[in-house]
Coordinates of N, CA and C in Angstrom, one line a residue:
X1 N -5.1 -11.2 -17.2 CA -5.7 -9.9 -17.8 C -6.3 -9.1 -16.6
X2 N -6.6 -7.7 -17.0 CA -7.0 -7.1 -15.9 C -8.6 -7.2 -15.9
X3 N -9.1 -7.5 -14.5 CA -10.6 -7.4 -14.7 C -10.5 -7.7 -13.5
X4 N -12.5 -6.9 -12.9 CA -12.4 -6.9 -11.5 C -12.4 -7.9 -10.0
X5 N -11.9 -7.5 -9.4 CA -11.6 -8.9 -8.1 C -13.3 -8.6 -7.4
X6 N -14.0 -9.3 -6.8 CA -15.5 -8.9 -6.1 C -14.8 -8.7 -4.6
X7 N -15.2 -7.3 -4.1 CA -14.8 -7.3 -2.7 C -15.5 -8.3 -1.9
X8 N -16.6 -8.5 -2.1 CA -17.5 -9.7 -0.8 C -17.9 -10.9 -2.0
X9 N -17.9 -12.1 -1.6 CA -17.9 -12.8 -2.1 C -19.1 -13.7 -1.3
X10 N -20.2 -14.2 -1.6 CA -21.0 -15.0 -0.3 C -20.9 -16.4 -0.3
X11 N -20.2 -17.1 0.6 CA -19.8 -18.0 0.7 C -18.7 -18.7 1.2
X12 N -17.9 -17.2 1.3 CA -16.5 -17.6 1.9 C -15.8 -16.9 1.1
X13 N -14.5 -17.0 1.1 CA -13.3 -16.4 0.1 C -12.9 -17.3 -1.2
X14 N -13.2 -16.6 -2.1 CA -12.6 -17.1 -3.3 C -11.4 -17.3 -3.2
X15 N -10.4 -18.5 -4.0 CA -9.1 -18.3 -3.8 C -8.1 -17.9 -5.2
X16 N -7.3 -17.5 -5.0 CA -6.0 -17.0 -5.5 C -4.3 -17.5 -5.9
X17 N -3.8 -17.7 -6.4 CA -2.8 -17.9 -6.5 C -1.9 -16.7 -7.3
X18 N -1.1 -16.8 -5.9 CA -0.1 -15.1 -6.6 C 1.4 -15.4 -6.6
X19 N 2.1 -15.4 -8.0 CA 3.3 -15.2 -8.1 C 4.1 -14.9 -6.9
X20 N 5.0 -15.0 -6.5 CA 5.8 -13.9 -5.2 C 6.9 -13.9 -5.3
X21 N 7.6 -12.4 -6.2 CA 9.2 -12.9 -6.5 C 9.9 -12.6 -5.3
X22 N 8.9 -11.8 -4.1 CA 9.6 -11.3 -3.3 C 10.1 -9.2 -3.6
X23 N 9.4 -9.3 -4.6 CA 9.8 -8.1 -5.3 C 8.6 -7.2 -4.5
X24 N 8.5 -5.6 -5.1 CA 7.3 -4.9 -4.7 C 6.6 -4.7 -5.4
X25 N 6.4 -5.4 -6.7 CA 5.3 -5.1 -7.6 C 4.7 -6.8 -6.8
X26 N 5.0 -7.9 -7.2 CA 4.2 -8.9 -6.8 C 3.8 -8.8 -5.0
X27 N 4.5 -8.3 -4.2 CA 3.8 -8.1 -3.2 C 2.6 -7.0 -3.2
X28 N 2.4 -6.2 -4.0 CA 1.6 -5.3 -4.1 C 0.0 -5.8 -4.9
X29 N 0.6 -6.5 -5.8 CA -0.5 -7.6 -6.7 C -1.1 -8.3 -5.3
X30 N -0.5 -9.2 -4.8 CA -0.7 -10.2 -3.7 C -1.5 -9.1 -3.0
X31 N -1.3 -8.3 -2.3 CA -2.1 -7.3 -1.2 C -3.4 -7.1 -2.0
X32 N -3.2 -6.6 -3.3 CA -4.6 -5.8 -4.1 C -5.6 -7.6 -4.1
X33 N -5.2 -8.5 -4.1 CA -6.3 -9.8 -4.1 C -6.9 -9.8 -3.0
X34 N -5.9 -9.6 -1.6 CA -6.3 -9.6 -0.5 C -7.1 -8.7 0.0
X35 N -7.1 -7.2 -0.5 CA -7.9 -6.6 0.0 C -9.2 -6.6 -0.4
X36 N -9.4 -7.6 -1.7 CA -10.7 -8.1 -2.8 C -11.1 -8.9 -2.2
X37 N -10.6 -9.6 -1.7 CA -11.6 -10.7 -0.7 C -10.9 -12.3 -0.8
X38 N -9.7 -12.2 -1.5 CA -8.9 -13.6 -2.1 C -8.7 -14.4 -0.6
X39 N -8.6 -15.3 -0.7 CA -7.2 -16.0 0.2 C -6.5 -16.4 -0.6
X40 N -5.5 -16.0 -1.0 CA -4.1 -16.0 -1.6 C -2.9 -17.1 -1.1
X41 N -2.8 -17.9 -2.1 CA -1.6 -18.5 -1.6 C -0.3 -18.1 -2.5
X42 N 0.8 -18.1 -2.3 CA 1.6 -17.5 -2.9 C 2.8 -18.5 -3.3
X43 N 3.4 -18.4 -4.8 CA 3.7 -19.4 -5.3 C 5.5 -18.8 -5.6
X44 N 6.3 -19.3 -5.2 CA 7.9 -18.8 -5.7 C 8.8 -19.5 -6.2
X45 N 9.8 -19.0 -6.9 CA 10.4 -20.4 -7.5 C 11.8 -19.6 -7.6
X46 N 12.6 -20.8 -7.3 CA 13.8 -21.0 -7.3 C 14.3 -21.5 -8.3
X47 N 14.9 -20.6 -9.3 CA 15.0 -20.5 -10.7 C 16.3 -20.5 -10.8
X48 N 17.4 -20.3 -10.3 CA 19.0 -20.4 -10.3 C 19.4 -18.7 -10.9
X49 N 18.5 -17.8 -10.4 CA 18.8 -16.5 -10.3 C 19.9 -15.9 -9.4
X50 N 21.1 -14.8 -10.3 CA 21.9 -14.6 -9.0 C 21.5 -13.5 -7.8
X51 N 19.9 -13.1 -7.9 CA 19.7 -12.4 -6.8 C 18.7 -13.6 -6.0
X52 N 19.5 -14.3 -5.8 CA 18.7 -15.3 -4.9 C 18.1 -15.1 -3.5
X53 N 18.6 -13.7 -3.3 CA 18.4 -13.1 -1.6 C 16.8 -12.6 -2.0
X54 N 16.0 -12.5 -3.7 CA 14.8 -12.7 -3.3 C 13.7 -13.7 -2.5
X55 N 14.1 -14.7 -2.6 CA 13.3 -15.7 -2.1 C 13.1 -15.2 -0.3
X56 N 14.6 -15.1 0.1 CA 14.4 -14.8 1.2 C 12.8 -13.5 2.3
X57 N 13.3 -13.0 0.5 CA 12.4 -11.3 1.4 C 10.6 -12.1 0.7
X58 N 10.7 -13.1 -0.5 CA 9.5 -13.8 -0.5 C 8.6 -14.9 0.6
X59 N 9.8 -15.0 1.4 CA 9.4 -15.3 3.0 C 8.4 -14.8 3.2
X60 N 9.5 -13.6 4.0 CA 9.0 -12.8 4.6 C 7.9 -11.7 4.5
X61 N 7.4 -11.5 3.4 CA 6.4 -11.4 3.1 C 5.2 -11.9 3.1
X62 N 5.3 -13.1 3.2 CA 3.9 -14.3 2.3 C 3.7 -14.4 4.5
X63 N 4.5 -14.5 5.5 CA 4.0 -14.2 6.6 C 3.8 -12.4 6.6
X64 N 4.3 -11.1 6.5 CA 3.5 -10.6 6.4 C 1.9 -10.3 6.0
X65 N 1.7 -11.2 4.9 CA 0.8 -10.9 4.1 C -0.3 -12.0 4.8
X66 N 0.5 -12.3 5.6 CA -0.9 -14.1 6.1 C -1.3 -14.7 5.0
X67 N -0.6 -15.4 3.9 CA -1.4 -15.6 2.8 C -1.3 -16.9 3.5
X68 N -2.1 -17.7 2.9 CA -3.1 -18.8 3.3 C -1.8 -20.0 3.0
X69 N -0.6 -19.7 2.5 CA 0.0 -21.0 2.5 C 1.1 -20.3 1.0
X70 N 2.1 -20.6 1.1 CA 3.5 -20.3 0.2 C 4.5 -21.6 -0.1
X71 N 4.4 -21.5 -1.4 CA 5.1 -23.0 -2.0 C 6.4 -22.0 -2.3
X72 N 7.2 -22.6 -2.4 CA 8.6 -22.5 -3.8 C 9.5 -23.8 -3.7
X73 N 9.9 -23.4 -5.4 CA 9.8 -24.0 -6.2 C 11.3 -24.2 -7.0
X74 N 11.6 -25.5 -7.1 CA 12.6 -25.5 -8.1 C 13.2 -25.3 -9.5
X75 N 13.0 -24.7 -10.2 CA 12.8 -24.4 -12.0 C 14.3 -24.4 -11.9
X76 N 15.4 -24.7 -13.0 CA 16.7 -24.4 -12.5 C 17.0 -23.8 -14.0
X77 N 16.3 -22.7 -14.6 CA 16.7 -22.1 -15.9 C 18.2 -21.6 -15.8
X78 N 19.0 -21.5 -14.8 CA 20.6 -21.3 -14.9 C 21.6 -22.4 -15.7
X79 N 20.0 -23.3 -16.1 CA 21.1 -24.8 -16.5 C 22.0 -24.4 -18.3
X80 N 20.7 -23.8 -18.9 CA 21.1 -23.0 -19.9 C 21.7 -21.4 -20.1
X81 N 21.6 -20.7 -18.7 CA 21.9 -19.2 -18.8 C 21.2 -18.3 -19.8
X82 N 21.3 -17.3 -20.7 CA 21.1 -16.6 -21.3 C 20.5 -15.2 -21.2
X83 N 20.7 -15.0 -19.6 CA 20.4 -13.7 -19.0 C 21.6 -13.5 -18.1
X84 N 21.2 -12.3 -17.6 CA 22.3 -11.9 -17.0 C 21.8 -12.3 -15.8
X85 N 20.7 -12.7 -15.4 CA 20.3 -13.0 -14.1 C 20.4 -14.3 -13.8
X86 N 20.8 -15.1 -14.8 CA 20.8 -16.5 -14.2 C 22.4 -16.8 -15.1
X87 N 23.6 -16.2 -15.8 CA 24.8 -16.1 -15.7 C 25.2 -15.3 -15.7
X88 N 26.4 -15.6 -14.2 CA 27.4 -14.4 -14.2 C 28.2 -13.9 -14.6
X89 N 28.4 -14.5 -15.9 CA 29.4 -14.2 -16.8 C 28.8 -12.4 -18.0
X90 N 27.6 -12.3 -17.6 CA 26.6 -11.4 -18.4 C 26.2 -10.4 -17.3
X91 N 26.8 -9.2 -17.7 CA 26.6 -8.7 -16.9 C 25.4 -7.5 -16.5
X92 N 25.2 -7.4 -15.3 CA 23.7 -7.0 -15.6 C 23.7 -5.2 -15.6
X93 N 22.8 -4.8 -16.5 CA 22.6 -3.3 -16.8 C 22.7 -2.3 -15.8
X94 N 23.8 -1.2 -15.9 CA 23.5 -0.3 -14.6 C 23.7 0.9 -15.6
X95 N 23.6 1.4 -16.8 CA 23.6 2.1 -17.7 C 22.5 3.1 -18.1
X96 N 21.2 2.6 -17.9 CA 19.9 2.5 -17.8 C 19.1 2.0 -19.1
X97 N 17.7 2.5 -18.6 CA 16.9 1.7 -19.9 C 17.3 2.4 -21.2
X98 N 17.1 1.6 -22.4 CA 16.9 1.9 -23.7 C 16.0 2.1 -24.7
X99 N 15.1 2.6 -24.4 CA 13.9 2.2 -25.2 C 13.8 1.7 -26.3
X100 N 12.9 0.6 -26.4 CA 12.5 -0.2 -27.4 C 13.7 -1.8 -27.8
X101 N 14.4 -1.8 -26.6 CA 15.2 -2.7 -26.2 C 15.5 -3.7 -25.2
X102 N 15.0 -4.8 -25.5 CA 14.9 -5.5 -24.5 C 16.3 -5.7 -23.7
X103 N 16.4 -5.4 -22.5 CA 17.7 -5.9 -21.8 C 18.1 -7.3 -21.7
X104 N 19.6 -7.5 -21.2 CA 19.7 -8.6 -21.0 C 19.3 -9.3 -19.9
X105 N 18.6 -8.4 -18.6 CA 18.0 -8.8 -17.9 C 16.7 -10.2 -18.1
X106 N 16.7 -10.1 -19.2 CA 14.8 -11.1 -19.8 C 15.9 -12.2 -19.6
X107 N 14.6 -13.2 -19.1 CA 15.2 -14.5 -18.9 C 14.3 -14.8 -19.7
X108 N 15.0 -16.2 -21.0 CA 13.8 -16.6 -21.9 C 12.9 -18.0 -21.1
X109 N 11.5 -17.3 -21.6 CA 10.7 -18.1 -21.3 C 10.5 -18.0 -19.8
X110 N 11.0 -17.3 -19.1 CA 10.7 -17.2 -17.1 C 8.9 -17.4 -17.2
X111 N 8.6 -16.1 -17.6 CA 6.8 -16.2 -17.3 C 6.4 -17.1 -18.3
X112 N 6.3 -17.4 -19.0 CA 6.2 -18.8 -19.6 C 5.9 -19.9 -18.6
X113 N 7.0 -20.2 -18.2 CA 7.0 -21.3 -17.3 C 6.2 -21.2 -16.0
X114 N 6.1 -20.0 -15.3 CA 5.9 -19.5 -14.4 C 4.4 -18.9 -14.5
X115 N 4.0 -18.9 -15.2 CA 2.5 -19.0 -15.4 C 2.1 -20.1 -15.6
X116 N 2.5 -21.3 -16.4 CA 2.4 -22.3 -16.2 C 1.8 -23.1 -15.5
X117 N 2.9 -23.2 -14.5 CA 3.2 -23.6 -13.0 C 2.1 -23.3 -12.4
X118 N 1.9 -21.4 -12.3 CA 0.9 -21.3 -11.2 C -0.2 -21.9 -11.9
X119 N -0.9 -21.8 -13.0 CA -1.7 -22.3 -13.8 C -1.7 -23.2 -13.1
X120 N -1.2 -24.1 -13.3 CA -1.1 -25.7 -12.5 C -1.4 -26.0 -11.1
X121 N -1.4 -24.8 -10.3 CA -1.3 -25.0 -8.6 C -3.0 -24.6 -8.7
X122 N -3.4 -23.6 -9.4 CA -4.7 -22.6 -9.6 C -5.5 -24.0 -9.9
X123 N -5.6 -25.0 -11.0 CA -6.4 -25.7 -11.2 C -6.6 -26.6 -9.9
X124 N -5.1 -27.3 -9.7 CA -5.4 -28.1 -8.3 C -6.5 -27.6 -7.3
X125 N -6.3 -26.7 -7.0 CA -6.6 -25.8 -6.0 C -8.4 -25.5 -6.0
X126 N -8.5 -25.1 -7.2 CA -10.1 -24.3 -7.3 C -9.7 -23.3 -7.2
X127 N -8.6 -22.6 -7.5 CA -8.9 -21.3 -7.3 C -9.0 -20.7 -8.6
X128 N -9.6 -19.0 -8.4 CA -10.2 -18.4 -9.4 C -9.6 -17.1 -10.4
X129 N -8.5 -17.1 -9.7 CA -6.9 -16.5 -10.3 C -6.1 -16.6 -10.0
X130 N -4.9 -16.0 -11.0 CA -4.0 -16.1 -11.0 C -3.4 -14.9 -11.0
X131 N -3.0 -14.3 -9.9 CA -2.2 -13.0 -9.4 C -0.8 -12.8 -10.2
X132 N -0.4 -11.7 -10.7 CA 0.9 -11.5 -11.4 C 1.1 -10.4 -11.2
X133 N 2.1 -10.3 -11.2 CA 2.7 -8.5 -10.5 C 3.3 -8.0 -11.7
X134 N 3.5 -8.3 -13.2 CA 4.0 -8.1 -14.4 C 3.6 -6.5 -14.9
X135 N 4.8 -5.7 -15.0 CA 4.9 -4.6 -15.1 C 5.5 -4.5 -16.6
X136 N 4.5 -3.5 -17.4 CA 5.0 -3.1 -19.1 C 5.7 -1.7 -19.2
X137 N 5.6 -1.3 -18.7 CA 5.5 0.9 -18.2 C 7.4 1.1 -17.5
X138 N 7.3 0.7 -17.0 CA 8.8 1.4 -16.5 C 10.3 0.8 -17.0
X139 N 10.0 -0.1 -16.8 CA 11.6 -1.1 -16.6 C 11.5 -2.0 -18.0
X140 N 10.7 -2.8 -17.9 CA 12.2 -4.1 -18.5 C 11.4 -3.8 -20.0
X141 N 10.2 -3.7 -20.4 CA 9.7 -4.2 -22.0 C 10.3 -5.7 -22.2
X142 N 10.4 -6.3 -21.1 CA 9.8 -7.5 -22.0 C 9.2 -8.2 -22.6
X143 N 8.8 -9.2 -23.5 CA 8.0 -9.5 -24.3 C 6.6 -10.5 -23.4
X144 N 7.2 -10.9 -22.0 CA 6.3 -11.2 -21.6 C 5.6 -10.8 -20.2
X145 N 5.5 -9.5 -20.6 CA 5.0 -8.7 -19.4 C 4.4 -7.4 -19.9
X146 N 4.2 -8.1 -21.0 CA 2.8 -7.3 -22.3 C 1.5 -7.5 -22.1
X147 N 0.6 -7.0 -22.1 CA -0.9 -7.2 -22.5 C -1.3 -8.2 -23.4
X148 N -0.4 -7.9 -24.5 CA -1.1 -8.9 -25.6 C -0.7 -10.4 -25.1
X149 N 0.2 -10.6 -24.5 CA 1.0 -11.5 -24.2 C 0.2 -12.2 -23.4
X150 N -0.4 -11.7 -22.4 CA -1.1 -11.7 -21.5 C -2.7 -12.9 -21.8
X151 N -3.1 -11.5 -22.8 CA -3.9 -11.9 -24.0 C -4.4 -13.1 -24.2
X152 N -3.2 -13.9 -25.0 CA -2.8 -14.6 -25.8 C -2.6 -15.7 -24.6
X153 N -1.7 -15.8 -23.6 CA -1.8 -16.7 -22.7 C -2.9 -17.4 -21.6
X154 N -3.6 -16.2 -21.5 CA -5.5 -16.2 -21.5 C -6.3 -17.4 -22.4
X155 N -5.8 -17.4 -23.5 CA -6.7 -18.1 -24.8 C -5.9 -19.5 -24.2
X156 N -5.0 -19.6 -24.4 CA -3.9 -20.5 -24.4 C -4.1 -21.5 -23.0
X157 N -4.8 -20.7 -21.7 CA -4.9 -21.5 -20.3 C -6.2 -21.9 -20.5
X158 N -7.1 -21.4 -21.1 CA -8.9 -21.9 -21.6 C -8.9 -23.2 -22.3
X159 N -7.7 -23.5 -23.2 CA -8.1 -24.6 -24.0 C -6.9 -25.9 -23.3
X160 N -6.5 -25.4 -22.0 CA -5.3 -26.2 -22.5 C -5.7 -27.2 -20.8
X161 N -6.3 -26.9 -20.3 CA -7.1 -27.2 -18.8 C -8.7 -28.0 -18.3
X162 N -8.8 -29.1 -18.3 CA -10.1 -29.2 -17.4 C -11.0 -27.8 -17.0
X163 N -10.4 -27.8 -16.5 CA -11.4 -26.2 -15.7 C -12.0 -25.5 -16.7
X164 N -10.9 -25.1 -17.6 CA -10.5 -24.0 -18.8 C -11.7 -24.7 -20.0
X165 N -11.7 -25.5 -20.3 CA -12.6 -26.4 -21.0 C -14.2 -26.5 -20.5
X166 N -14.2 -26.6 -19.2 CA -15.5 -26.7 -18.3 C -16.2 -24.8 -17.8
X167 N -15.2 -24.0 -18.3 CA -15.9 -22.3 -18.2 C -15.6 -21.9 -16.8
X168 N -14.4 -22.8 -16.2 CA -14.2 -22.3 -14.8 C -12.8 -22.3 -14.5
X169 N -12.0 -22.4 -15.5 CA -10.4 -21.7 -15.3 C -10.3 -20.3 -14.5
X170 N -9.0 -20.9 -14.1 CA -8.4 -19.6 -13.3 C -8.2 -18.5 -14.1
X171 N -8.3 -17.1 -14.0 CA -8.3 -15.8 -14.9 C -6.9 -15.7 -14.3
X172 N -5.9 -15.1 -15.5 CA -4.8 -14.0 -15.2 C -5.1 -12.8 -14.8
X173 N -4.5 -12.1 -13.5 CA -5.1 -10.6 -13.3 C -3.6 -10.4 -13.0
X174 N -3.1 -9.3 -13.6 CA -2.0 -8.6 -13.7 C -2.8 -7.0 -13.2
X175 N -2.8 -6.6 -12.3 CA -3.7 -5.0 -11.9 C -2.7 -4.3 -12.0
X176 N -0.9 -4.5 -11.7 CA 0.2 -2.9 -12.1 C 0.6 -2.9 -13.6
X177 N 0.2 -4.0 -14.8 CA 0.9 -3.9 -16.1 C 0.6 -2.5 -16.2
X178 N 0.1 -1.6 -16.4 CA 0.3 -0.4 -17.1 C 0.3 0.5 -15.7
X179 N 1.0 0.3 -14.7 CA 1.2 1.0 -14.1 C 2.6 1.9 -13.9
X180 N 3.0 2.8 -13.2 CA 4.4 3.6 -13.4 C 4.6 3.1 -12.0
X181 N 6.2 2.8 -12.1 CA 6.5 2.4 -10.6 C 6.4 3.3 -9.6
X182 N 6.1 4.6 -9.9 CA 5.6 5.6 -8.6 C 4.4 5.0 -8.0
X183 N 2.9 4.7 -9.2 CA 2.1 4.5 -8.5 C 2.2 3.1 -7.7
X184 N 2.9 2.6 -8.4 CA 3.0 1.0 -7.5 C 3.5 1.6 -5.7
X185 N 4.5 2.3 -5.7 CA 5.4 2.4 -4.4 C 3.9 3.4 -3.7
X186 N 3.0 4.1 -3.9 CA 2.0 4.6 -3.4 C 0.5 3.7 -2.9
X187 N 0.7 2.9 -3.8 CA -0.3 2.0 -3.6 C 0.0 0.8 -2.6
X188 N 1.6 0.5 -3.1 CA 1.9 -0.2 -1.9 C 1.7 0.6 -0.5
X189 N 2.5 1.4 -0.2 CA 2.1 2.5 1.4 C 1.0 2.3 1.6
X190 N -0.1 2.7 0.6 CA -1.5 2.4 1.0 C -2.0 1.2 1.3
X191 N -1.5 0.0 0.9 CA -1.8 -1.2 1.5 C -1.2 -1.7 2.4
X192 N -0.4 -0.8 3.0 CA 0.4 -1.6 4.1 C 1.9 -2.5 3.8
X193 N 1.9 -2.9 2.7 CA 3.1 -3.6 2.2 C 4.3 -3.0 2.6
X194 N 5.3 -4.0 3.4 CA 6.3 -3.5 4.1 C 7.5 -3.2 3.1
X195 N 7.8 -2.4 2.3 CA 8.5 -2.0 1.2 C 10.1 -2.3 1.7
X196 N 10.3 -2.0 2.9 CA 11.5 -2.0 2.9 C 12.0 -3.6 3.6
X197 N 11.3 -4.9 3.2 CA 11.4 -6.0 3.1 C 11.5 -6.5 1.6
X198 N 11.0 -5.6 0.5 CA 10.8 -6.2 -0.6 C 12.6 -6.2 -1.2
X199 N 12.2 -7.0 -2.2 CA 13.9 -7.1 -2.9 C 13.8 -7.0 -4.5
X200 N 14.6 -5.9 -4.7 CA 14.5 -5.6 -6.3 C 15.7 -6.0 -7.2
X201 N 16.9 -5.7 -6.1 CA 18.1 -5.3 -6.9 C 18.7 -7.2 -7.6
X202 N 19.2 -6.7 -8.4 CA 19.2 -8.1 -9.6 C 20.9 -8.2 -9.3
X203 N 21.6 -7.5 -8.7 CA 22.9 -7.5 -8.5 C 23.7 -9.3 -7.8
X204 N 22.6 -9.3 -6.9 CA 23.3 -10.4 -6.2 C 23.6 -9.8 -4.6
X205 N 24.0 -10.4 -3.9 CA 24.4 -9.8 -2.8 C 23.3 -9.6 -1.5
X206 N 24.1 -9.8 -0.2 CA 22.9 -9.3 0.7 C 22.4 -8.0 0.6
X207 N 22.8 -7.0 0.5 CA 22.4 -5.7 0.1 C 22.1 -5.7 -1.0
X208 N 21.6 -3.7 -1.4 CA 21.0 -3.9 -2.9 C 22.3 -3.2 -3.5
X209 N 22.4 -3.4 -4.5 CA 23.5 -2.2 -5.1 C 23.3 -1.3 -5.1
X210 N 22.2 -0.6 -5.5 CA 21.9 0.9 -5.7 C 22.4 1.6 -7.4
X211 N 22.7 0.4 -7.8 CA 23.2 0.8 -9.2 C 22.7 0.2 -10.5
X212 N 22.2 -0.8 -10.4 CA 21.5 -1.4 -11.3 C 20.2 -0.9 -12.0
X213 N 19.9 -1.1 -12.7 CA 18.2 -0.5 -13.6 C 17.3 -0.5 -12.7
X214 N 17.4 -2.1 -12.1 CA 16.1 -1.7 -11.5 C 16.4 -1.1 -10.1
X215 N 17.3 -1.4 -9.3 CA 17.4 -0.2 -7.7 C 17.6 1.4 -8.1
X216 N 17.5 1.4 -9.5 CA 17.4 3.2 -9.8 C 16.2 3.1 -10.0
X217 N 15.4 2.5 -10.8 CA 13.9 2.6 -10.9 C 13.3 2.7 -9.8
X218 N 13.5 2.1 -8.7 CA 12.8 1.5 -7.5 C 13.0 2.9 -6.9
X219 N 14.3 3.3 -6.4 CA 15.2 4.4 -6.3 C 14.2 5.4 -6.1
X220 N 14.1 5.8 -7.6 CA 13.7 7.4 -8.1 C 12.0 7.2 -7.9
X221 N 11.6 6.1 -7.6 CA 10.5 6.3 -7.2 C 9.9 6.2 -6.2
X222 N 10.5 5.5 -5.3 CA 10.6 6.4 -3.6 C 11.0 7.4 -3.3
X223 N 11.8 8.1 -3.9 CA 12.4 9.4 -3.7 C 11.0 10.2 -4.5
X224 N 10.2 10.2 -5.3 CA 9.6 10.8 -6.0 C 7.7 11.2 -4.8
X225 N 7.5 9.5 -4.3 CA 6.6 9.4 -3.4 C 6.7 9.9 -2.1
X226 N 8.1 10.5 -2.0 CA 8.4 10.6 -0.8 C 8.6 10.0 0.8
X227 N 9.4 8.8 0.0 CA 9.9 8.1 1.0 C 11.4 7.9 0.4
X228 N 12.2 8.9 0.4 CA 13.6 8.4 0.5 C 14.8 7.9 1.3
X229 N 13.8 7.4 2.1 CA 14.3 7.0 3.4 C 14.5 5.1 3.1
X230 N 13.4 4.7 2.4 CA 13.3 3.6 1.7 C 14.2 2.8 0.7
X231 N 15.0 4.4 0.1 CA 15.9 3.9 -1.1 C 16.9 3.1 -0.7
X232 N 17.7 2.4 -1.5 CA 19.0 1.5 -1.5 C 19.9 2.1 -0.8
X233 N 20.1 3.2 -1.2 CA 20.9 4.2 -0.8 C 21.4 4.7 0.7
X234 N 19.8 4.2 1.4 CA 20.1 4.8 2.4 C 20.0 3.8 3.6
X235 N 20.0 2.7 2.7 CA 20.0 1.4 3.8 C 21.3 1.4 5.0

């Protein structure tokens, strides 16, 4: 849930655990902990997605970002498919959004698991959140990159944990859910986040396509912040 990070902390740095799909919304979450005062470690997972050329750019970010240490992770949800992102037999959206329809891009149960997980790393750890770069405003409306969702998963990490039981569980902080991918690509610039390392397109491939939902979203909103130099397009 969204609530505030303390810029000084006395005692040292509080820690963090941040999602990292390698995308520019989770690198942007990751930076906003950092500039709070987190030491962030950054958690990725190897889910049997066919844009698997994210992990790569989740590298190279988590050494951009100096986070304090970067796991990934094996999940293999391609074993069952039911997205277009983890079978290639489904093909993925370049039509655009629909509103009030979830694409076939949703993998079932991804943040599910994947909150989970970090949940799991966050307790080991001591650390005091849990970073998510989960976006409800532009792209996907999926069901678990909602508020309420969010919510509910909140209640759900309090009762289900040592920590969570004891009044010292890790908080979910999602800071872009209600944000518009413009402000994210501005807020990134402003934090420094090397955008043109991040990886959006869901196509597959070493390049991006430039045609899919989301490298048009990403797209029109570098071109909108005025960086179209950044787009797919012009790689």
């Amino acid at each position: 849930m969204s609530s505030p990070l303390p810029s000084e902390v006395p005692g040292g740095n509080p820690k963090a655990i941040a999602l990292l799909s390698g995308g520019l919304d989770s690198a942007t979450a990751a930076a906003l902990a950092i500039e709070a005062g987190y030491a962030v470690t950054g958690l990725s997972f190897d889910y049997g997605q066919r844009h698997r050329r994210e992990l790569a750019a989740a590298n190279q970010l988590a050494a951009h970002l100096q986070l304090n240490g970067h796991h990934t992770i094996s999940v293999n949800l391609a074993s069952w498919g039911g997205s277009a992102l983890t079978d290639a037999s489904i093909a993925v959206p370049t039509t655009g959004v629909q509103s009030g329809l979830i694409p076939s891009t949703y993998v079932p149960g991804r943040n599910t698991v994947f909150i989970a997980l970090g949940l799991s790393l966050a307790e080991a750890e001591g650390a005091e959140k849990l970073v998510l770069g989960v976006n409800a405003v532009d792209y996907s409306g999926y069901p678990d990159c909602r508020p309420d969702y969010l919510a509910a998963f909140q209640t759900l990490a309090d009762l289900a944990s040592k920590s969570g039981r004891e009044g010292r569980g890790a908080q979910l902080w999602a800071p872009l859910v209600a944000w518009g991918k413009t402000e994210i690509v501005r807020e990134a610039l402003r934090l420094g986040v090397p955008i043109g390392a991040t990886w959006s397109c869901y196509s597959g491939g070493e390049e991006p396509c430039g045609v899919c939902d989301s490298c048009r979203i990403r797209d029109g909103a570098l071109v909108e912040a005025g960086h179209p130099e950044l787009a797919s397009n012009r790689r």
